[in-house]
Coordinates of C-alpha atoms and ligand atoms in Angstrom, one line a residue:
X1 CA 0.0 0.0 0.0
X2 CA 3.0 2.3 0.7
X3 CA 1.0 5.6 0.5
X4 CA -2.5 5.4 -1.1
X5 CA -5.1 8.5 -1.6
X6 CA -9.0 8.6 -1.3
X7 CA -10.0 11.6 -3.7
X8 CA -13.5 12.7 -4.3
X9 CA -14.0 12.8 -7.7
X10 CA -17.1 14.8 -7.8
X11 CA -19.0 17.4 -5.7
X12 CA -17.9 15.4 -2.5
X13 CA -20.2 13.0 -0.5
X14 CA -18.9 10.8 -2.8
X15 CA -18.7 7.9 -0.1
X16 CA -15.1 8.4 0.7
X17 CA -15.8 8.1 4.5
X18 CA -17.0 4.1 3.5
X19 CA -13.8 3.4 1.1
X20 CA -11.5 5.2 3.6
X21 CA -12.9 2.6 6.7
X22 CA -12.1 -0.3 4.2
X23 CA -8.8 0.9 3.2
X24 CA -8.1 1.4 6.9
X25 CA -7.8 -2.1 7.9
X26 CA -4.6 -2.3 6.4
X27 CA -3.0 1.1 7.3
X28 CA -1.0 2.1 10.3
X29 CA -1.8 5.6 9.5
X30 CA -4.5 8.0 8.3
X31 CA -4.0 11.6 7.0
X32 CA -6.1 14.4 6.3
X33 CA -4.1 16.8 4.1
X34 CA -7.0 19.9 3.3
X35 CA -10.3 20.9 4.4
X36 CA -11.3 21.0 7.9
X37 CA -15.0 20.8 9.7
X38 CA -16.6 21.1 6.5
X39 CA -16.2 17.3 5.7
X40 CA -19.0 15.6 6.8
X41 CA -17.6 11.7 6.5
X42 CA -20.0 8.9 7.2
X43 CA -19.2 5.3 8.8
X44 CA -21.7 2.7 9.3
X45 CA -20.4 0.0 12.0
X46 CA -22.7 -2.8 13.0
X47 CA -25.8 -0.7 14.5
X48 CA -23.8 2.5 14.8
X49 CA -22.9 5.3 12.7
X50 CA -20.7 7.8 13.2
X51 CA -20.2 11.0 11.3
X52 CA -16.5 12.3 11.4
X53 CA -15.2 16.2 10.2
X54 CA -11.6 17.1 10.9
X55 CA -10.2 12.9 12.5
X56 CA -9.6 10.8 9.6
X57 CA -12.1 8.1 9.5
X58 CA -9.3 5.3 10.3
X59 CA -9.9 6.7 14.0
X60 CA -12.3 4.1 14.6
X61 CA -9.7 1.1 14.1
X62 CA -8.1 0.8 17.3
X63 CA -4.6 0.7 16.6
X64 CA -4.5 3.1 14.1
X65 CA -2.6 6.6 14.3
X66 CA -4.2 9.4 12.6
X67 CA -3.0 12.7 11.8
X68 CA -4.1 16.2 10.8
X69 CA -1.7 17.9 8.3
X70 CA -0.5 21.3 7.4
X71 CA -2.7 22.2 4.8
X72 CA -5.9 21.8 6.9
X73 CA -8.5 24.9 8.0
X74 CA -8.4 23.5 11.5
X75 CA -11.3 24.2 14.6
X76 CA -9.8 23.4 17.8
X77 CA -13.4 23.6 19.1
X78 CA -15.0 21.0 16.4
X79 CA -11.8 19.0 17.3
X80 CA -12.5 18.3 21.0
X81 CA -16.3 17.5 20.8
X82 CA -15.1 15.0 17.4
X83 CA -12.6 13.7 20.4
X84 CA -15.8 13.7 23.0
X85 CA -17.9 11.8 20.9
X86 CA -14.9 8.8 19.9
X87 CA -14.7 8.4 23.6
X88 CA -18.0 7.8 24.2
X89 CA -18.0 4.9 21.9
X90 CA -14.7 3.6 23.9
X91 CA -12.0 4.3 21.8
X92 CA -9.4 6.2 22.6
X93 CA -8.0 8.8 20.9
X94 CA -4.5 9.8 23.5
X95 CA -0.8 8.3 21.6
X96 CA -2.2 8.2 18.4
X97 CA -3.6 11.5 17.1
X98 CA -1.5 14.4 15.6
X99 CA -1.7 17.6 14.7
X100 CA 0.3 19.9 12.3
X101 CA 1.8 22.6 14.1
X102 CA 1.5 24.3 10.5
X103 CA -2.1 23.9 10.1
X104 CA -3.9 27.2 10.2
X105 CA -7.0 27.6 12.7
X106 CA -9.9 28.6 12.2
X107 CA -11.5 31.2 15.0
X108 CA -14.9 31.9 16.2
X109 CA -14.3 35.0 14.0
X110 CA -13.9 33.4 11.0
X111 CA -17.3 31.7 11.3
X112 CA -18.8 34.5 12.1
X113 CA -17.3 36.2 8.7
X114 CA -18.4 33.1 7.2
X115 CA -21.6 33.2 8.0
X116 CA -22.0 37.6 7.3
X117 CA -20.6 37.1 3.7
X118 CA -22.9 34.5 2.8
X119 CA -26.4 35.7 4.4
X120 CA -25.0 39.4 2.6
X121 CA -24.4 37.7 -0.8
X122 CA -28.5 36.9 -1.6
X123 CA -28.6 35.1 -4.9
X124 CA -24.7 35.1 -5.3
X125 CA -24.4 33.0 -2.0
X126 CA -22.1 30.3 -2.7
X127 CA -24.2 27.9 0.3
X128 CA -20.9 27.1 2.2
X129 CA -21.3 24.9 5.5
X130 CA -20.5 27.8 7.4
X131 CA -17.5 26.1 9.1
X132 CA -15.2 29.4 8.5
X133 CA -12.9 27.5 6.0
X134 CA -13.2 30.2 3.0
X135 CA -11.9 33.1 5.9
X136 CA -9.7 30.8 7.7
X137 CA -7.6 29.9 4.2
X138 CA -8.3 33.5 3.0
X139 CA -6.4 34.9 6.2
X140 CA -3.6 31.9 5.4
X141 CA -3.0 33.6 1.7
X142 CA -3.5 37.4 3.5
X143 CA -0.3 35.8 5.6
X144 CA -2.8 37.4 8.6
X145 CA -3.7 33.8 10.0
X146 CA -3.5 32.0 13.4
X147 CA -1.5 28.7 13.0
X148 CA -1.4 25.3 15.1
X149 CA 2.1 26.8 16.6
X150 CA 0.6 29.6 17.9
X151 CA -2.3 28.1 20.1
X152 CA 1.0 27.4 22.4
X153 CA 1.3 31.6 23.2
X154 CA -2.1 31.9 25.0
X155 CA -1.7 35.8 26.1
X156 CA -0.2 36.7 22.6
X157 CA -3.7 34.7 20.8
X158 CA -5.6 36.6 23.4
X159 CA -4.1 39.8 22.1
X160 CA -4.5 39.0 18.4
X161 CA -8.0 38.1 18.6
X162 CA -9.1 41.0 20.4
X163 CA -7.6 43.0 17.9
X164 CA -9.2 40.8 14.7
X165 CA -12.3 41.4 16.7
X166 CA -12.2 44.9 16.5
X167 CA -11.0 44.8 13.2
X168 CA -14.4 42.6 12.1
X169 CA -16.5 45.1 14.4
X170 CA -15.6 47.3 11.7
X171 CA -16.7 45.6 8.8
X172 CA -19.9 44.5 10.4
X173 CA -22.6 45.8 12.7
X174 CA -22.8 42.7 15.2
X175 CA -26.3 42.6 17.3
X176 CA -25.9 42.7 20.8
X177 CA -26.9 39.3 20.9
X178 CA -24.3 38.0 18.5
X179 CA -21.5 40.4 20.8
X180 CA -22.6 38.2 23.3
X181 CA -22.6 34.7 22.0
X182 CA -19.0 35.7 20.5
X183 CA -17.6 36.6 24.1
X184 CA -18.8 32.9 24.8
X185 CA -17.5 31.5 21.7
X186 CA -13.8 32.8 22.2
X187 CA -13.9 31.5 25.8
X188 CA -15.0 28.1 24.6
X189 CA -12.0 28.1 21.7
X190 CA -9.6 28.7 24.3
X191 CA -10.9 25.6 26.6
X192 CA -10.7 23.7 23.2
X193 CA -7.1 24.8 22.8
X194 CA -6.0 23.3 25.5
X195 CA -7.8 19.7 25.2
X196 CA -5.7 20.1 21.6
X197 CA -2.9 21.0 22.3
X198 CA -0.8 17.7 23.5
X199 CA -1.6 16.0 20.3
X200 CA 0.6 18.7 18.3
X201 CA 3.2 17.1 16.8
X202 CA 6.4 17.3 14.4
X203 CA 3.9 15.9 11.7
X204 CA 6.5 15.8 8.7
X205 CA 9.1 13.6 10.3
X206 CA 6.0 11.2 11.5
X207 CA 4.9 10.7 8.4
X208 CA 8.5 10.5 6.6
X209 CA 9.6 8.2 9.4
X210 CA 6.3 5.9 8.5
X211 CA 7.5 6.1 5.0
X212 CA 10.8 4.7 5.7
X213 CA 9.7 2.0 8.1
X214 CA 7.9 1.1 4.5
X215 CA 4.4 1.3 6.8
X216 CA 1.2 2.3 5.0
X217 CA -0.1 5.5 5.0
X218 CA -3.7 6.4 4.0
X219 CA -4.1 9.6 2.4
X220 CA -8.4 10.6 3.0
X221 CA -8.9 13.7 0.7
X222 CA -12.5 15.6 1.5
X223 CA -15.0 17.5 -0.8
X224 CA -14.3 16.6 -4.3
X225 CA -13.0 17.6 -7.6
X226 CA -15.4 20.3 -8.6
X227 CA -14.8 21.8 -5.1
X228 CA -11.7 22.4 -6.1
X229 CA -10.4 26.1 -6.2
X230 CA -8.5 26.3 -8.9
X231 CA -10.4 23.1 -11.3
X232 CA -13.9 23.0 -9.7
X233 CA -17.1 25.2 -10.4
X234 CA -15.7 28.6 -9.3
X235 CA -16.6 30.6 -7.4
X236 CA -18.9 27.9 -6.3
X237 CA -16.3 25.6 -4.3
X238 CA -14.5 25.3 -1.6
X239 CA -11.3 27.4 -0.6
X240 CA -8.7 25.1 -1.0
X241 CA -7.5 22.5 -3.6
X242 CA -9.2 19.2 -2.7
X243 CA -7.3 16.9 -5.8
X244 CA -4.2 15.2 -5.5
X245 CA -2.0 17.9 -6.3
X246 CA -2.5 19.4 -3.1
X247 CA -1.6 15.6 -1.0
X248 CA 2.4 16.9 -1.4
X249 CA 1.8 20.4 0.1
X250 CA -0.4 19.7 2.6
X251 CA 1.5 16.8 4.4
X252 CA 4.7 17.7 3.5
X253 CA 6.6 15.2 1.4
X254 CA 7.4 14.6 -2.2
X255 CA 5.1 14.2 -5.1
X256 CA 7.1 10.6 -6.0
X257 CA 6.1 8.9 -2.7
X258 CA 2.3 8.6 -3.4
X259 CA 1.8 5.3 -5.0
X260 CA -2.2 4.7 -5.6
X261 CA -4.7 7.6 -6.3
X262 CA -8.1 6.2 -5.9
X263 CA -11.0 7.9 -7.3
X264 CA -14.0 7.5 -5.3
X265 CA -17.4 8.0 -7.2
X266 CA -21.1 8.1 -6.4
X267 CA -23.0 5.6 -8.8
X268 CA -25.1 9.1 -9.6
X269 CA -24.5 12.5 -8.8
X270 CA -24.9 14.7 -5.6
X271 CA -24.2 18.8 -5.0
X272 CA -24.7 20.6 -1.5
X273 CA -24.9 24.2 -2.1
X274 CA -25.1 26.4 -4.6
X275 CA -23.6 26.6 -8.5
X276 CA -24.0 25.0 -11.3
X277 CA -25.0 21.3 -11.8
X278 CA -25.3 20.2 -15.5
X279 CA -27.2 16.4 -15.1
X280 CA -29.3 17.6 -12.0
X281 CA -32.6 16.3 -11.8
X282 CA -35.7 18.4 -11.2
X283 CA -37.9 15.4 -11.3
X284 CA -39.4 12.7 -9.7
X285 CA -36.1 10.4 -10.9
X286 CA -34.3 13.1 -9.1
X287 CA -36.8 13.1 -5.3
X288 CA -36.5 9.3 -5.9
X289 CA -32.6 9.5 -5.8
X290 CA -32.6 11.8 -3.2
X291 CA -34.7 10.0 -0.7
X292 CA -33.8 6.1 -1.9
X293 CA -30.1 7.6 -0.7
X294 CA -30.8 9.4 2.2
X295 CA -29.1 12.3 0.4
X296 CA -29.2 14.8 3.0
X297 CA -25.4 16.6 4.0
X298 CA -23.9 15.0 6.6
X299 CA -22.2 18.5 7.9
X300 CA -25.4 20.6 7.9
X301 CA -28.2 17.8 7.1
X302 CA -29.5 20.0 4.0
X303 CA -30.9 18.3 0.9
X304 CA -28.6 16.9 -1.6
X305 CA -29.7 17.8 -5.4
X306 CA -29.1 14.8 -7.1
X307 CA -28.8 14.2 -10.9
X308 CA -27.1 11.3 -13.4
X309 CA -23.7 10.4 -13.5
X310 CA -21.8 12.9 -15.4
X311 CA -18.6 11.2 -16.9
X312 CA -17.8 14.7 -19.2
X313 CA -16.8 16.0 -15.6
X314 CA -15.7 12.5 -14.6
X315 CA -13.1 12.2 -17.1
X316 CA -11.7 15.5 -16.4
X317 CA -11.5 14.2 -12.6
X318 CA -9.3 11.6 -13.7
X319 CA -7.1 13.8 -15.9
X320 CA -6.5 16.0 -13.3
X321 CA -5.6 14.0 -10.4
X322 CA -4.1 11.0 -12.1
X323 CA -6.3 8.2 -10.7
X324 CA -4.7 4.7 -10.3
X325 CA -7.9 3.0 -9.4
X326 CA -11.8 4.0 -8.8
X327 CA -14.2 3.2 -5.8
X328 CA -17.9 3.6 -7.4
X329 CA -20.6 3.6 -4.3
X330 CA -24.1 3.7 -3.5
X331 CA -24.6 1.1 -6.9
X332 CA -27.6 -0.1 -4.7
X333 CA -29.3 3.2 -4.8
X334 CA -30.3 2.4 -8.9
X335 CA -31.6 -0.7 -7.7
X336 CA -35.5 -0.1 -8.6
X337 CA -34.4 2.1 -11.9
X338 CA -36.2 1.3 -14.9
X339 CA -33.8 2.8 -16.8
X340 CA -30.1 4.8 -16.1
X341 CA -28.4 7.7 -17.9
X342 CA -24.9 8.2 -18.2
X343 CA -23.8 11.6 -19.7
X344 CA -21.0 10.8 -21.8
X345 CA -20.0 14.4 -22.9
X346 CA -21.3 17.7 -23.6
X347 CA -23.1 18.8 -26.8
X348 CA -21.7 22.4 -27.0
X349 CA -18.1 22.4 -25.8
X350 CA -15.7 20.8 -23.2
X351 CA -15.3 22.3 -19.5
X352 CA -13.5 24.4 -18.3
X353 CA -13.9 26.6 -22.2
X354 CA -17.8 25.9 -21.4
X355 CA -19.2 27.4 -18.8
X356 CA -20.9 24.5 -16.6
X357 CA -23.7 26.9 -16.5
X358 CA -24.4 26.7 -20.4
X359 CA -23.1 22.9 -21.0
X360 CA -25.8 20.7 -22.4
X361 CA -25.2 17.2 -21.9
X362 CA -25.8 14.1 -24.1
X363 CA -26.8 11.0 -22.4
X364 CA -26.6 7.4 -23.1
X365 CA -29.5 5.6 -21.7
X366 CA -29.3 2.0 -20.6
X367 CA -31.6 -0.5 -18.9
X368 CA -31.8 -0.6 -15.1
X369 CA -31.6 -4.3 -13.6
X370 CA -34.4 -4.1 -11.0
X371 CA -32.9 -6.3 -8.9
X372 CA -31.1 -5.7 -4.9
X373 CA -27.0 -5.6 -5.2
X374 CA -27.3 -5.4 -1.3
X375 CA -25.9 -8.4 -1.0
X376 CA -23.2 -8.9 -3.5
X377 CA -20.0 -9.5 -2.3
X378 CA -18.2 -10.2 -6.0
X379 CA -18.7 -9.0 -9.3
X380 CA -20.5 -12.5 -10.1
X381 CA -23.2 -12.0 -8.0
X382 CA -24.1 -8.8 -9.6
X383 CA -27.5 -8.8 -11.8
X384 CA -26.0 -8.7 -15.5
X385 CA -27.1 -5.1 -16.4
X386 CA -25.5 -3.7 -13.3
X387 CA -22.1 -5.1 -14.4
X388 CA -22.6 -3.4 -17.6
X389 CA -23.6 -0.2 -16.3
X390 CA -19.8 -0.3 -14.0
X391 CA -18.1 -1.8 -17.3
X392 CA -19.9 1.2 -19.4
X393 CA -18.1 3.6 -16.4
X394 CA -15.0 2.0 -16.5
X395 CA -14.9 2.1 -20.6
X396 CA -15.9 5.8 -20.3
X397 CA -13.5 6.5 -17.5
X398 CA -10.7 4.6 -18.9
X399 CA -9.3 3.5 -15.3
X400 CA -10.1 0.4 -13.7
X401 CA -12.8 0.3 -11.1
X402 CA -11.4 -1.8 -7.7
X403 CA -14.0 -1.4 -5.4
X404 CA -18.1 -1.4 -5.4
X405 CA -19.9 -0.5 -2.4
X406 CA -23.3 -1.4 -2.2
X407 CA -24.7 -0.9 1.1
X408 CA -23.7 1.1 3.8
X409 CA -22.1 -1.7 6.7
X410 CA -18.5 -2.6 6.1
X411 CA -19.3 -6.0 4.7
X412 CA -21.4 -4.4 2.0
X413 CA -18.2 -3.9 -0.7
X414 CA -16.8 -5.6 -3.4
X415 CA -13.1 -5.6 -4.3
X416 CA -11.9 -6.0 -7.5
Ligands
IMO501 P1 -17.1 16.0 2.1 O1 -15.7 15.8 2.6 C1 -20.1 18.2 0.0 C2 -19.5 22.6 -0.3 C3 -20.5 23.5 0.4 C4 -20.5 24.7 -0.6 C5 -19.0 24.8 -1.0 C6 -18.2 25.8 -0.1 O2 -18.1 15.5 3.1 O3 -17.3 15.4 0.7 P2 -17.3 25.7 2.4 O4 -18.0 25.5 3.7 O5 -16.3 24.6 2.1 O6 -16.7 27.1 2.1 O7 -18.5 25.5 1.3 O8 -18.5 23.5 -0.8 N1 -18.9 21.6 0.5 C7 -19.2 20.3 0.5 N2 -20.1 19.6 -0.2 N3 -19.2 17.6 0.8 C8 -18.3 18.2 1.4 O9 -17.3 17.6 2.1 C9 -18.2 19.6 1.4 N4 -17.5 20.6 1.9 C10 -17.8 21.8 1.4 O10 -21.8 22.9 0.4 O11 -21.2 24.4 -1.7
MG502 MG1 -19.8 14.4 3.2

């Protein structure tokens, strides 16, 4: 396994939270490399699910270490109730969680801005999760943000904040009540800070130390390739770069040492948020996907938009992050389809040239098998026209497909 990536290779919610648990079995540790408490990632064990933001979802394997890199937006106060809610289920999360001291933190503040620009922005609102992450990484590139290292200086944070405060009392008129709730806010961050801070650590030298033990090393990626800043849907994205590209810089080692890039796909497609969504269905195909798949966000449980699987955007996924292998999920979802569309390309131009907004897709329809994949453990025991529907993907996508989920529990996979 050496070191392997998850990537979401759509609008994320892709299922990565699934793949990465399955992955995990064999890895000693788990790294998060961008993105913070805007990842909402999913985990179905036995009876119990549990729905992780900022800890990699290897966490939940006893043994394994998990780590939070540099290039992470990271909440200190999103952290310790993530650690509250592991311990409650038993585990332990002391000796084997660590934290970039690089990482930049994300403040009470920078929700707060968060949360101001969008309800300002009316129909331009980009419908973030309202986690802080576009201020947080906008401070980073402003080279005016707090980092991990810094949490150690508490009268010097004490001092910054109250003057970032002021500064943001300027830009905004806050309500009395919102003055209030901040005071409390700040006073609960710095209570966080210190459940967080033993588990900073010299991050880059764990994780090059792991590669020279030749240990495995899970890379989880979060949101998903049209997310990203520079290749996704802008301005309707996230504020980082969520594709593999960014695995290097936001860990800290070489591009050379990643070994496996694995795609991770919805069967169909899903977009939280705002912006542009070519296949989307406004139909009862569309309400049927949506509810058949529970497709609510897992961050701030709103309703997913769901359309068909758009392989003109998957392609370009691949192209830009290189994928070794792909993880399709949810097949079981299309289950009680009649019939499935898969839009092959776009009628009027290629993306990025075409504006997503404008780009008419042309579908290829082909039957649905009517028939549960719940329980298929290998290819074989899928219904005939559900294999071809994954080999259509896979001749589409031109990269080999190495794992079907189809089912939520861990048992529920197939690997190719
Ligand atoms: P996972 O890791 C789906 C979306 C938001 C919004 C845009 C910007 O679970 O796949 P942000 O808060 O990041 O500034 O919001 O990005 N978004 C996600 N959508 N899954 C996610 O993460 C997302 N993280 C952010 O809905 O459209
Ligand atoms: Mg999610």
């Amino acid at each position: 396994m050496a070191l392997t990536a998850i990537i979401g290779a759509q609008w994320g919610d892709e299922g990565k939270g699934k793949i990465v648990d399955t992955l995990s079995e064999a890895a000693d540790l788990v790294v998060r490399f961008q993105g913070g408490a805007n990842a909402g990632h999913t985990i179905k064990i036995g009876d119990e699910e549990t729905i992780l933001h900022q800890i990699p979802s290897g966490i939940l394997r006893p043994t394994t270490h998990c780590l939070l890199g540099n290039g992470m937006a990271f909440d200190p106060v999103g952290l310790k109730n993530e650690i509250e809610e592991i311990e409650r289920k038993g585990l332990t999360v002391n000796g084997r969680l660590h934290i970039s001291p690089l990482a930049h933190v994300v403040t009470p503040l920078h929700k707060i801005k968060d949360a101001y620009q969008e309800d300002a922005s009316g129909v331009k609102a980009i419908g973030t999760t309202k986690r802080g992450i576009g201020p947080c990484y906008t401070d980073k590139i402003g080279r005016t943000g707090i980092r991990v290292r810094d949490l150690f200086n508490e009268n010097d944070l004490r001092v910054t904040l109250v003057s970032k405060t002021a500064l943001l009392r300027r830009k905004i008129d806050m309500p009395e009540v919102e003055e209030q709730k901040l005071v409390s806010d700040l006073e609960l961050f710095f209570d966080s800070v210190q459940r967080i801070l033993p588990f900073v650590d010299n991050t880059i030298f764990r994780i090059h130390s792991y590669i020279k033990e030749g240990r495995n090393i899970l890379a989880e990626g979060a949101q998903g390739v049209m997310l990203d800043i520079d290749f996704g849907s802008y301005p309707y994205v996230t504020a980082c770069n969520t594709t593999a590209g960014n695995i290097a810089t936001g860990l800290g080692i070489g591009p050379r040492l990643i070994d496996q890039i694995i795609g991770v796909f919805k069967c169909y497609s899903t977009r939280v948020g705002a912006g542009p969504f070519p296949t989307e269905l406004n139909d009862a195909i569309g309400d049927h996907l949506q509810t058949r798949g529970s497709e609510f966000g897992a961050t701030t449980r709103r309703r997913r938009r769901c359309g068909w699987f758009d392989a003109a955007l998957g392609k370009y996924a691949v192209m830009i992050n290189g994928f070794t292998g792909l993880a399709m999920t949810k097949l079981d979802i299309l289950d009680e389809m009649e019939e499935i569309k898969i839009c092959t390309h776009y009628e009027n131009g290629e993306f990025p040239l075409l504006d997503l907004k404008d780009a008419r897709p042309v579908y290829l329809t082909l039957p649905g098998w009517r028939e549960s994949t719940a329980e298929a453990r290998r290819l074989t025991d899928l219904p005939p026209r559900a294999r071809q529907y994954l080999q259509t993907l896979e001749d589409l996508l031109e990269v080999k497909i190495s794992y079907v989920s189809t089912g939520k529990e861990r048992r529920q996979i197939i690997c190719l």
